[in-house]
JSON list of C-alpha atoms in Angstrom, two decimals:
[
{"chain": "A", "resi": 1, "resn": "GLY", "atom": "CA", "xyz": [0.19, 0.05, -0.07]},
{"chain": "A", "resi": 2, "resn": "ALA", "atom": "CA", "xyz": [0.85, 3.21, -0.20]},
{"chain": "A", "resi": 3, "resn": "VAL", "atom": "CA", "xyz": [1.62, 4.53, -3.63]},
{"chain": "A", "resi": 4, "resn": "VAL", "atom": "CA", "xyz": [1.96, 7.77, -4.84]},
{"chain": "A", "resi": 5, "resn": "SER", "atom": "CA", "xyz": [2.40, 7.88, -8.93]},
{"chain": "A", "resi": 6, "resn": "GLN", "atom": "CA", "xyz": [4.09, 10.85, -11.03]},
{"chain": "A", "resi": 7, "resn": "HIS", "atom": "CA", "xyz": [3.44, 11.16, -14.37]},
{"chain": "A", "resi": 8, "resn": "PRO", "atom": "CA", "xyz": [5.55, 11.78, -16.88]},
{"chain": "A", "resi": 9, "resn": "SER", "atom": "CA", "xyz": [8.73, 10.48, -16.05]},
{"chain": "A", "resi": 10, "resn": "TRP", "atom": "CA", "xyz": [10.91, 12.23, -17.44]},
{"chain": "A", "resi": 11, "resn": "VAL", "atom": "CA", "xyz": [9.83, 15.14, -20.34]},
{"chain": "A", "resi": 12, "resn": "ILE", "atom": "CA", "xyz": [11.98, 17.61, -22.54]},
{"chain": "A", "resi": 13, "resn": "CYS", "atom": "CA", "xyz": [10.11, 20.72, -23.87]},
{"chain": "A", "resi": 14, "resn": "LYS", "atom": "CA", "xyz": [11.60, 23.75, -25.41]},
{"chain": "A", "resi": 15, "resn": "SER", "atom": "CA", "xyz": [12.45, 26.77, -23.37]},
{"chain": "A", "resi": 16, "resn": "GLY", "atom": "CA", "xyz": [9.87, 29.17, -22.97]},
{"chain": "A", "resi": 17, "resn": "THR", "atom": "CA", "xyz": [7.23, 26.32, -22.90]},
{"chain": "A", "resi": 18, "resn": "SER", "atom": "CA", "xyz": [5.40, 25.18, -20.18]},
{"chain": "A", "resi": 19, "resn": "VAL", "atom": "CA", "xyz": [5.23, 22.34, -18.53]},
{"chain": "A", "resi": 20, "resn": "LYS", "atom": "CA", "xyz": [2.90, 19.38, -16.00]},
{"chain": "A", "resi": 21, "resn": "ILE", "atom": "CA", "xyz": [3.97, 17.18, -13.52]},
{"chain": "A", "resi": 22, "resn": "GLU", "atom": "CA", "xyz": [0.91, 14.95, -11.85]},
{"chain": "A", "resi": 23, "resn": "CYS", "atom": "CA", "xyz": [0.81, 13.46, -8.62]},
{"chain": "A", "resi": 24, "resn": "ARG", "atom": "CA", "xyz": [-1.33, 10.97, -7.60]},
{"chain": "A", "resi": 25, "resn": "SER", "atom": "CA", "xyz": [-1.70, 8.95, -4.26]},
{"chain": "A", "resi": 26, "resn": "LEU", "atom": "CA", "xyz": [-2.80, 5.22, -5.84]},
{"chain": "A", "resi": 27, "resn": "ASP", "atom": "CA", "xyz": [-3.86, 3.44, -2.52]},
{"chain": "A", "resi": 28, "resn": "PHE", "atom": "CA", "xyz": [-4.87, 5.48, -0.61]},
{"chain": "A", "resi": 29, "resn": "GLN", "atom": "CA", "xyz": [-6.42, 9.84, 0.13]},
{"chain": "A", "resi": 30, "resn": "ALA", "atom": "CA", "xyz": [-3.76, 11.55, 0.86]},
{"chain": "A", "resi": 31, "resn": "THR", "atom": "CA", "xyz": [-4.20, 15.65, 2.97]},
{"chain": "A", "resi": 32, "resn": "THR", "atom": "CA", "xyz": [-1.08, 16.62, 2.06]},
{"chain": "A", "resi": 33, "resn": "MET", "atom": "CA", "xyz": [1.65, 16.82, -0.52]},
{"chain": "A", "resi": 34, "resn": "PHE", "atom": "CA", "xyz": [4.89, 17.64, -1.24]},
{"chain": "A", "resi": 35, "resn": "TRP", "atom": "CA", "xyz": [7.10, 19.08, -4.16]},
{"chain": "A", "resi": 36, "resn": "TYR", "atom": "CA", "xyz": [10.34, 18.68, -3.96]},
{"chain": "A", "resi": 37, "resn": "ARG", "atom": "CA", "xyz": [13.60, 19.39, -6.43]},
{"chain": "A", "resi": 38, "resn": "GLN", "atom": "CA", "xyz": [16.67, 17.94, -6.77]},
{"chain": "A", "resi": 39, "resn": "PHE", "atom": "CA", "xyz": [19.54, 19.07, -8.70]},
{"chain": "A", "resi": 40, "resn": "PRO", "atom": "CA", "xyz": [22.11, 16.46, -9.79]},
{"chain": "A", "resi": 41, "resn": "LYS", "atom": "CA", "xyz": [24.32, 15.12, -6.87]},
{"chain": "A", "resi": 42, "resn": "GLN", "atom": "CA", "xyz": [22.72, 17.32, -4.32]},
{"chain": "A", "resi": 43, "resn": "SER", "atom": "CA", "xyz": [19.48, 16.71, -1.46]},
{"chain": "A", "resi": 44, "resn": "LEU", "atom": "CA", "xyz": [15.62, 17.41, -1.58]},
{"chain": "A", "resi": 45, "resn": "MET", "atom": "CA", "xyz": [15.03, 20.88, -0.48]},
{"chain": "A", "resi": 46, "resn": "LEU", "atom": "CA", "xyz": [11.27, 21.46, -0.42]},
{"chain": "A", "resi": 47, "resn": "MET", "atom": "CA", "xyz": [9.95, 23.38, -3.26]},
{"chain": "A", "resi": 48, "resn": "ALA", "atom": "CA", "xyz": [5.58, 23.61, -1.13]},
{"chain": "A", "resi": 49, "resn": "THR", "atom": "CA", "xyz": [3.51, 22.01, 0.76]},
{"chain": "A", "resi": 50, "resn": "SER", "atom": "CA", "xyz": [-0.32, 21.70, -0.40]},
{"chain": "A", "resi": 51, "resn": "ASN", "atom": "CA", "xyz": [-3.60, 20.81, 1.37]},
{"chain": "A", "resi": 52, "resn": "GLU", "atom": "CA", "xyz": [-6.78, 19.26, -0.91]},
{"chain": "A", "resi": 53, "resn": "GLY", "atom": "CA", "xyz": [-8.61, 23.00, -1.66]},
{"chain": "A", "resi": 54, "resn": "SER", "atom": "CA", "xyz": [-6.73, 25.49, -0.46]},
{"chain": "A", "resi": 55, "resn": "LYS", "atom": "CA", "xyz": [-3.50, 27.31, -1.73]},
{"chain": "A", "resi": 56, "resn": "ALA", "atom": "CA", "xyz": [-0.33, 25.82, -1.62]},
{"chain": "A", "resi": 57, "resn": "THR", "atom": "CA", "xyz": [2.76, 27.23, 0.57]},
{"chain": "A", "resi": 58, "resn": "TYR", "atom": "CA", "xyz": [5.94, 28.04, -1.13]},
{"chain": "A", "resi": 59, "resn": "GLU", "atom": "CA", "xyz": [8.99, 27.86, 0.60]},
{"chain": "A", "resi": 60, "resn": "GLN", "atom": "CA", "xyz": [11.20, 30.68, 0.72]},
{"chain": "A", "resi": 61, "resn": "GLY", "atom": "CA", "xyz": [13.09, 31.63, -2.75]},
{"chain": "A", "resi": 62, "resn": "VAL", "atom": "CA", "xyz": [10.50, 29.38, -4.63]},
{"chain": "A", "resi": 63, "resn": "GLU", "atom": "CA", "xyz": [8.59, 31.94, -7.23]},
{"chain": "A", "resi": 64, "resn": "LYS", "atom": "CA", "xyz": [4.31, 30.62, -6.99]},
{"chain": "A", "resi": 65, "resn": "ASP", "atom": "CA", "xyz": [3.81, 32.04, -10.40]},
{"chain": "A", "resi": 66, "resn": "LYS", "atom": "CA", "xyz": [7.29, 30.19, -12.23]},
{"chain": "A", "resi": 67, "resn": "PHE", "atom": "CA", "xyz": [5.67, 26.97, -10.30]},
{"chain": "A", "resi": 68, "resn": "LEU", "atom": "CA", "xyz": [2.01, 26.96, -9.81]},
{"chain": "A", "resi": 69, "resn": "ILE", "atom": "CA", "xyz": [0.90, 23.88, -7.80]},
{"chain": "A", "resi": 70, "resn": "ASN", "atom": "CA", "xyz": [-3.01, 22.56, -7.98]},
{"chain": "A", "resi": 71, "resn": "HIS", "atom": "CA", "xyz": [-4.36, 20.02, -5.44]},
{"chain": "A", "resi": 72, "resn": "ALA", "atom": "CA", "xyz": [-7.41, 19.91, -6.23]},
{"chain": "A", "resi": 73, "resn": "SER", "atom": "CA", "xyz": [-8.56, 16.35, -4.76]},
{"chain": "A", "resi": 74, "resn": "LEU", "atom": "CA", "xyz": [-7.05, 14.05, -1.94]},
{"chain": "A", "resi": 75, "resn": "THR", "atom": "CA", "xyz": [-5.66, 11.38, -4.75]},
{"chain": "A", "resi": 76, "resn": "LEU", "atom": "CA", "xyz": [-4.62, 14.09, -7.01]},
{"chain": "A", "resi": 77, "resn": "SER", "atom": "CA", "xyz": [-2.32, 17.57, -7.36]},
{"chain": "A", "resi": 78, "resn": "THR", "atom": "CA", "xyz": [-0.10, 19.09, -10.16]},
{"chain": "A", "resi": 79, "resn": "LEU", "atom": "CA", "xyz": [3.02, 21.11, -10.67]},
{"chain": "A", "resi": 80, "resn": "THR", "atom": "CA", "xyz": [3.06, 23.32, -13.33]},
{"chain": "A", "resi": 81, "resn": "VAL", "atom": "CA", "xyz": [6.43, 25.23, -14.69]},
{"chain": "A", "resi": 82, "resn": "THR", "atom": "CA", "xyz": [5.39, 28.24, -16.43]},
{"chain": "A", "resi": 83, "resn": "SER", "atom": "CA", "xyz": [7.58, 29.21, -19.19]},
{"chain": "A", "resi": 84, "resn": "ALA", "atom": "CA", "xyz": [10.48, 26.74, -18.29]},
{"chain": "A", "resi": 85, "resn": "HIS", "atom": "CA", "xyz": [13.79, 27.79, -19.04]},
{"chain": "A", "resi": 86, "resn": "PRO", "atom": "CA", "xyz": [17.24, 25.33, -19.00]},
{"chain": "A", "resi": 87, "resn": "GLU", "atom": "CA", "xyz": [17.52, 26.51, -15.25]},
{"chain": "A", "resi": 88, "resn": "ASP", "atom": "CA", "xyz": [14.57, 24.11, -14.72]},
{"chain": "A", "resi": 89, "resn": "SER", "atom": "CA", "xyz": [16.37, 21.17, -15.76]},
{"chain": "A", "resi": 90, "resn": "SER", "atom": "CA", "xyz": [16.00, 19.24, -12.38]},
{"chain": "A", "resi": 91, "resn": "PHE", "atom": "CA", "xyz": [14.47, 16.27, -10.98]},
{"chain": "A", "resi": 92, "resn": "TYR", "atom": "CA", "xyz": [11.09, 16.96, -9.40]},
{"chain": "A", "resi": 93, "resn": "ILE", "atom": "CA", "xyz": [10.17, 14.45, -6.33]},
{"chain": "A", "resi": 94, "resn": "CYS", "atom": "CA", "xyz": [6.11, 15.00, -5.35]},
{"chain": "A", "resi": 95, "resn": "SER", "atom": "CA", "xyz": [5.29, 13.07, -2.08]},
{"chain": "A", "resi": 96, "resn": "ALA", "atom": "CA", "xyz": [1.59, 12.51, 0.00]},
{"chain": "A", "resi": 97, "resn": "GLY", "atom": "CA", "xyz": [1.26, 12.03, 3.59]},
{"chain": "A", "resi": 98, "resn": "THR", "atom": "CA", "xyz": [-2.15, 11.32, 5.65]},
{"chain": "A", "resi": 99, "resn": "ASP", "atom": "CA", "xyz": [-0.98, 12.38, 8.98]},
{"chain": "A", "resi": 100, "resn": "SER", "atom": "CA", "xyz": [1.84, 14.40, 10.78]},
{"chain": "A", "resi": 101, "resn": "ILE", "atom": "CA", "xyz": [4.81, 11.16, 10.67]},
{"chain": "A", "resi": 102, "resn": "ARG", "atom": "CA", "xyz": [4.87, 9.52, 7.37]},
{"chain": "A", "resi": 103, "resn": "GLU", "atom": "CA", "xyz": [5.70, 11.38, 4.01]},
{"chain": "A", "resi": 104, "resn": "PHE", "atom": "CA", "xyz": [5.32, 8.49, 0.79]},
{"chain": "A", "resi": 105, "resn": "PHE", "atom": "CA", "xyz": [6.87, 9.50, -2.50]},
{"chain": "A", "resi": 106, "resn": "GLY", "atom": "CA", "xyz": [7.08, 9.44, -6.06]},
{"chain": "A", "resi": 107, "resn": "PRO", "atom": "CA", "xyz": [9.19, 8.25, -8.66]},
{"chain": "A", "resi": 108, "resn": "GLY", "atom": "CA", "xyz": [10.17, 11.63, -9.53]},
{"chain": "A", "resi": 109, "resn": "THR", "atom": "CA", "xyz": [10.35, 13.40, -12.75]},
{"chain": "A", "resi": 110, "resn": "ARG", "atom": "CA", "xyz": [13.25, 14.10, -14.44]},
{"chain": "A", "resi": 111, "resn": "LEU", "atom": "CA", "xyz": [12.94, 17.46, -16.90]},
{"chain": "A", "resi": 112, "resn": "THR", "atom": "CA", "xyz": [14.95, 18.90, -18.91]},
{"chain": "A", "resi": 113, "resn": "VAL", "atom": "CA", "xyz": [14.48, 22.18, -21.00]},
{"chain": "A", "resi": 114, "resn": "LEU", "atom": "CA", "xyz": [15.98, 22.79, -23.55]},
{"chain": "B", "resi": 1, "resn": "ALA", "atom": "CA", "xyz": [15.42, 26.14, 12.00]},
{"chain": "B", "resi": 2, "resn": "GLN", "atom": "CA", "xyz": [16.08, 22.38, 12.13]},
{"chain": "B", "resi": 3, "resn": "SER", "atom": "CA", "xyz": [18.82, 20.72, 10.08]},
{"chain": "B", "resi": 4, "resn": "VAL", "atom": "CA", "xyz": [20.23, 17.01, 9.45]},
{"chain": "B", "resi": 5, "resn": "ALA", "atom": "CA", "xyz": [23.96, 17.01, 8.67]},
{"chain": "B", "resi": 6, "resn": "GLN", "atom": "CA", "xyz": [25.37, 13.72, 7.03]},
{"chain": "B", "resi": 7, "resn": "PRO", "atom": "CA", "xyz": [29.67, 14.54, 7.39]},
{"chain": "B", "resi": 8, "resn": "GLU", "atom": "CA", "xyz": [30.52, 12.33, 4.56]},
{"chain": "B", "resi": 9, "resn": "ASP", "atom": "CA", "xyz": [29.62, 12.51, 0.80]},
{"chain": "B", "resi": 10, "resn": "GLN", "atom": "CA", "xyz": [30.94, 9.24, 0.26]},
{"chain": "B", "resi": 11, "resn": "VAL", "atom": "CA", "xyz": [31.25, 5.63, 2.32]},
{"chain": "B", "resi": 12, "resn": "ASN", "atom": "CA", "xyz": [33.11, 2.85, 0.78]},
{"chain": "B", "resi": 13, "resn": "VAL", "atom": "CA", "xyz": [32.92, -0.79, 2.21]},
{"chain": "B", "resi": 14, "resn": "ALA", "atom": "CA", "xyz": [33.89, -4.33, 0.83]},
{"chain": "B", "resi": 15, "resn": "GLU", "atom": "CA", "xyz": [30.76, -7.10, 0.65]},
{"chain": "B", "resi": 16, "resn": "GLY", "atom": "CA", "xyz": [30.83, -8.08, 4.35]},
{"chain": "B", "resi": 17, "resn": "ASN", "atom": "CA", "xyz": [31.60, -5.75, 6.25]},
{"chain": "B", "resi": 18, "resn": "PRO", "atom": "CA", "xyz": [29.47, -3.10, 8.44]},
{"chain": "B", "resi": 19, "resn": "LEU", "atom": "CA", "xyz": [28.19, -0.36, 6.63]},
{"chain": "B", "resi": 20, "resn": "THR", "atom": "CA", "xyz": [27.83, 2.47, 8.97]},
{"chain": "B", "resi": 21, "resn": "VAL", "atom": "CA", "xyz": [26.03, 6.11, 7.78]},
{"chain": "B", "resi": 22, "resn": "LYS", "atom": "CA", "xyz": [26.42, 8.77, 10.05]},
{"chain": "B", "resi": 23, "resn": "CYS", "atom": "CA", "xyz": [23.44, 11.42, 10.94]},
{"chain": "B", "resi": 24, "resn": "THR", "atom": "CA", "xyz": [23.77, 14.46, 13.19]},
{"chain": "B", "resi": 25, "resn": "TYR", "atom": "CA", "xyz": [20.31, 16.55, 13.54]},
{"chain": "B", "resi": 26, "resn": "SER", "atom": "CA", "xyz": [19.56, 20.20, 15.27]},
{"chain": "B", "resi": 27, "resn": "VAL", "atom": "CA", "xyz": [15.56, 20.41, 16.29]},
{"chain": "B", "resi": 28, "resn": "SER", "atom": "CA", "xyz": [13.76, 22.32, 19.21]},
{"chain": "B", "resi": 29, "resn": "GLY", "atom": "CA", "xyz": [11.78, 20.19, 19.73]},
{"chain": "B", "resi": 30, "resn": "ASN", "atom": "CA", "xyz": [11.22, 16.16, 19.43]},
{"chain": "B", "resi": 31, "resn": "PRO", "atom": "CA", "xyz": [12.91, 14.56, 16.46]},
{"chain": "B", "resi": 32, "resn": "TYR", "atom": "CA", "xyz": [11.69, 12.09, 14.16]},
{"chain": "B", "resi": 33, "resn": "LEU", "atom": "CA", "xyz": [14.09, 10.96, 12.42]},
{"chain": "B", "resi": 34, "resn": "PHE", "atom": "CA", "xyz": [14.00, 9.27, 9.20]},
{"chain": "B", "resi": 35, "resn": "TRP", "atom": "CA", "xyz": [16.51, 6.78, 6.42]},
{"chain": "B", "resi": 36, "resn": "TYR", "atom": "CA", "xyz": [15.87, 6.72, 2.89]},
{"chain": "B", "resi": 37, "resn": "VAL", "atom": "CA", "xyz": [17.70, 5.08, -0.06]},
{"chain": "B", "resi": 38, "resn": "GLN", "atom": "CA", "xyz": [17.89, 6.01, -3.76]},
{"chain": "B", "resi": 39, "resn": "TYR", "atom": "CA", "xyz": [18.53, 4.57, -6.29]},
{"chain": "B", "resi": 40, "resn": "PRO", "atom": "CA", "xyz": [19.92, 6.03, -9.53]},
{"chain": "B", "resi": 41, "resn": "ASN", "atom": "CA", "xyz": [16.41, 8.80, -11.21]},
{"chain": "B", "resi": 42, "resn": "ARG", "atom": "CA", "xyz": [14.57, 7.09, -9.14]},
{"chain": "B", "resi": 43, "resn": "GLY", "atom": "CA", "xyz": [12.24, 8.50, -6.18]},
{"chain": "B", "resi": 44, "resn": "LEU", "atom": "CA", "xyz": [13.23, 7.79, -2.49]},
{"chain": "B", "resi": 45, "resn": "GLN", "atom": "CA", "xyz": [12.59, 4.72, -0.28]},
{"chain": "B", "resi": 46, "resn": "PHE", "atom": "CA", "xyz": [11.69, 4.57, 3.66]},
{"chain": "B", "resi": 47, "resn": "LEU", "atom": "CA", "xyz": [13.98, 2.49, 5.38]},
{"chain": "B", "resi": 48, "resn": "LEU", "atom": "CA", "xyz": [13.09, 2.90, 8.72]},
{"chain": "B", "resi": 49, "resn": "LYS", "atom": "CA", "xyz": [12.27, 5.90, 11.07]},
{"chain": "B", "resi": 50, "resn": "TYR", "atom": "CA", "xyz": [11.95, 6.35, 14.88]},
{"chain": "B", "resi": 51, "resn": "ILE", "atom": "CA", "xyz": [9.15, 8.53, 16.53]},
{"chain": "B", "resi": 52, "resn": "THR", "atom": "CA", "xyz": [9.39, 7.83, 20.51]},
{"chain": "B", "resi": 53, "resn": "GLY", "atom": "CA", "xyz": [10.34, 4.20, 22.25]},
{"chain": "B", "resi": 54, "resn": "ASP", "atom": "CA", "xyz": [13.29, 2.12, 21.33]},
{"chain": "B", "resi": 55, "resn": "ASN", "atom": "CA", "xyz": [16.37, 4.17, 20.49]},
{"chain": "B", "resi": 56, "resn": "LEU", "atom": "CA", "xyz": [17.14, 0.68, 18.24]},
{"chain": "B", "resi": 57, "resn": "VAL", "atom": "CA", "xyz": [15.19, 1.30, 15.39]},
{"chain": "B", "resi": 58, "resn": "LYS", "atom": "CA", "xyz": [15.19, -1.77, 12.65]},
{"chain": "B", "resi": 59, "resn": "GLY", "atom": "CA", "xyz": [13.92, -1.13, 9.29]},
{"chain": "B", "resi": 60, "resn": "SER", "atom": "CA", "xyz": [13.93, -2.70, 5.66]},
{"chain": "B", "resi": 61, "resn": "TYR", "atom": "CA", "xyz": [16.67, -4.77, 3.73]},
{"chain": "B", "resi": 62, "resn": "GLY", "atom": "CA", "xyz": [18.84, -5.27, 7.21]},
{"chain": "B", "resi": 63, "resn": "PHE", "atom": "CA", "xyz": [19.12, -2.07, 8.05]},
{"chain": "B", "resi": 64, "resn": "GLU", "atom": "CA", "xyz": [18.57, -0.35, 12.04]},
{"chain": "B", "resi": 65, "resn": "ALA", "atom": "CA", "xyz": [19.84, 3.11, 13.57]},
{"chain": "B", "resi": 66, "resn": "GLU", "atom": "CA", "xyz": [20.16, 3.87, 16.62]},
{"chain": "B", "resi": 67, "resn": "PHE", "atom": "CA", "xyz": [18.77, 6.88, 17.74]},
{"chain": "B", "resi": 68, "resn": "ASN", "atom": "CA", "xyz": [21.32, 9.17, 20.60]},
{"chain": "B", "resi": 69, "resn": "LYS", "atom": "CA", "xyz": [19.78, 11.88, 21.84]},
{"chain": "B", "resi": 70, "resn": "SER", "atom": "CA", "xyz": [22.65, 13.35, 24.25]},
{"chain": "B", "resi": 71, "resn": "GLN", "atom": "CA", "xyz": [24.81, 13.31, 21.27]},
{"chain": "B", "resi": 72, "resn": "THR", "atom": "CA", "xyz": [21.96, 14.32, 18.12]},
{"chain": "B", "resi": 73, "resn": "SER", "atom": "CA", "xyz": [22.82, 11.87, 16.68]},
{"chain": "B", "resi": 74, "resn": "PHE", "atom": "CA", "xyz": [20.43, 8.91, 13.97]},
{"chain": "B", "resi": 75, "resn": "HIS", "atom": "CA", "xyz": [23.41, 6.60, 12.62]},
{"chain": "B", "resi": 76, "resn": "LEU", "atom": "CA", "xyz": [21.67, 4.00, 9.95]},
{"chain": "B", "resi": 77, "resn": "LYS", "atom": "CA", "xyz": [23.92, 0.77, 10.00]},
{"chain": "B", "resi": 78, "resn": "LYS", "atom": "CA", "xyz": [24.11, -2.56, 7.94]},
{"chain": "B", "resi": 79, "resn": "PRO", "atom": "CA", "xyz": [25.73, -5.31, 9.83]},
{"chain": "B", "resi": 80, "resn": "SER", "atom": "CA", "xyz": [26.90, -7.24, 6.14]},
{"chain": "B", "resi": 81, "resn": "ALA", "atom": "CA", "xyz": [26.59, -5.02, 3.03]},
{"chain": "B", "resi": 82, "resn": "LEU", "atom": "CA", "xyz": [25.84, -6.37, -0.52]},
{"chain": "B", "resi": 83, "resn": "VAL", "atom": "CA", "xyz": [27.24, -4.47, -3.34]},
{"chain": "B", "resi": 84, "resn": "SER", "atom": "CA", "xyz": [22.74, -3.74, -4.25]},
{"chain": "B", "resi": 85, "resn": "ASP", "atom": "CA", "xyz": [23.18, -1.36, -1.03]},
{"chain": "B", "resi": 86, "resn": "SER", "atom": "CA", "xyz": [25.10, 0.63, -2.96]},
{"chain": "B", "resi": 87, "resn": "ALA", "atom": "CA", "xyz": [22.90, 3.47, -3.53]},
{"chain": "B", "resi": 88, "resn": "LEU", "atom": "CA", "xyz": [22.53, 7.27, -2.00]},
{"chain": "B", "resi": 89, "resn": "TYR", "atom": "CA", "xyz": [21.41, 7.49, 1.13]},
{"chain": "B", "resi": 90, "resn": "PHE", "atom": "CA", "xyz": [19.30, 10.35, 2.89]},
{"chain": "B", "resi": 91, "resn": "CYS", "atom": "CA", "xyz": [18.98, 11.71, 6.58]},
{"chain": "B", "resi": 92, "resn": "ALA", "atom": "CA", "xyz": [15.51, 13.63, 7.27]},
{"chain": "B", "resi": 93, "resn": "VAL", "atom": "CA", "xyz": [14.12, 14.87, 10.38]},
{"chain": "B", "resi": 94, "resn": "ARG", "atom": "CA", "xyz": [10.61, 16.52, 10.66]},
{"chain": "B", "resi": 95, "resn": "ASP", "atom": "CA", "xyz": [10.08, 18.51, 13.36]},
{"chain": "B", "resi": 96, "resn": "LYS", "atom": "CA", "xyz": [6.63, 19.62, 14.61]},
{"chain": "B", "resi": 97, "resn": "ALA", "atom": "CA", "xyz": [7.58, 22.88, 16.45]},
{"chain": "B", "resi": 98, "resn": "ALA", "atom": "CA", "xyz": [9.03, 23.47, 13.08]},
{"chain": "B", "resi": 99, "resn": "GLY", "atom": "CA", "xyz": [5.94, 23.07, 10.96]},
{"chain": "B", "resi": 100, "resn": "ASN", "atom": "CA", "xyz": [6.01, 19.73, 9.97]},
{"chain": "B", "resi": 101, "resn": "LYS", "atom": "CA", "xyz": [7.81, 19.98, 7.40]},
{"chain": "B", "resi": 102, "resn": "LEU", "atom": "CA", "xyz": [10.92, 17.27, 6.63]},
{"chain": "B", "resi": 103, "resn": "THR", "atom": "CA", "xyz": [14.48, 18.25, 6.25]},
{"chain": "B", "resi": 104, "resn": "PHE", "atom": "CA", "xyz": [16.70, 16.20, 4.49]},
{"chain": "B", "resi": 105, "resn": "GLY", "atom": "CA", "xyz": [20.84, 15.87, 5.24]},
{"chain": "B", "resi": 106, "resn": "GLY", "atom": "CA", "xyz": [22.61, 16.66, 2.01]},
{"chain": "B", "resi": 107, "resn": "GLY", "atom": "CA", "xyz": [23.58, 12.76, 1.35]},
{"chain": "B", "resi": 108, "resn": "THR", "atom": "CA", "xyz": [26.09, 10.31, 1.67]},
{"chain": "B", "resi": 109, "resn": "ARG", "atom": "CA", "xyz": [26.55, 7.71, -2.14]},
{"chain": "B", "resi": 110, "resn": "VAL", "atom": "CA", "xyz": [27.42, 4.20, -0.40]},
{"chain": "B", "resi": 111, "resn": "LEU", "atom": "CA", "xyz": [29.28, 1.86, -2.59]},
{"chain": "B", "resi": 112, "resn": "VAL", "atom": "CA", "xyz": [29.78, -1.35, -1.67]},
{"chain": "B", "resi": 113, "resn": "LYS", "atom": "CA", "xyz": [32.61, -3.29, -3.45]},
{"chain": "B", "resi": 114, "resn": "PRO", "atom": "CA", "xyz": [31.94, -7.00, -4.19]}
]
């Protein structure tokens, strides 16, 4: 149980386009979903926390207009990278939680912006 | 603010030998501590957690970790390493007093040589 999926697993796009990444909890309802960013050989950095039906809470330094997060249901959150540029290329990982203790992580999405 | 330190960027160990990956933390309240493993281009896999109770926590794949409050450490151990244990390991802490966010250490790459 407690499986989290992400789609797509990898995406290549041209500079200036927008990319949407989906995060789904497959067998449980997630009250909270988290979005992380991981640069090569670095740790995970929390970008934002989203609760179903409410606006996401962004970490300091993360542009909310650049990284749009929607958490429309208890099983789906989306991250849209708007007007992507090469510096947005990264590994994006989502996680989902049902309580305040444990998070279940998705497999990640590798974004490459040309 | 909470923080996690993994002092070793890489740990090399021969197959069959004991493996230790170090982690120290800093929180203002009582910590929830976690270890995750990440294989290339994959999300994080949960290994074990400490919430309360027995200081020695046993987890997946033969791993265990010992919570040491006086030394604020939570080192990950495995008595006999396997080549398949070669991966990137992350220690993380959650502190309810700090907004319940999960903060990761920088990661330690483990290389188990046959």
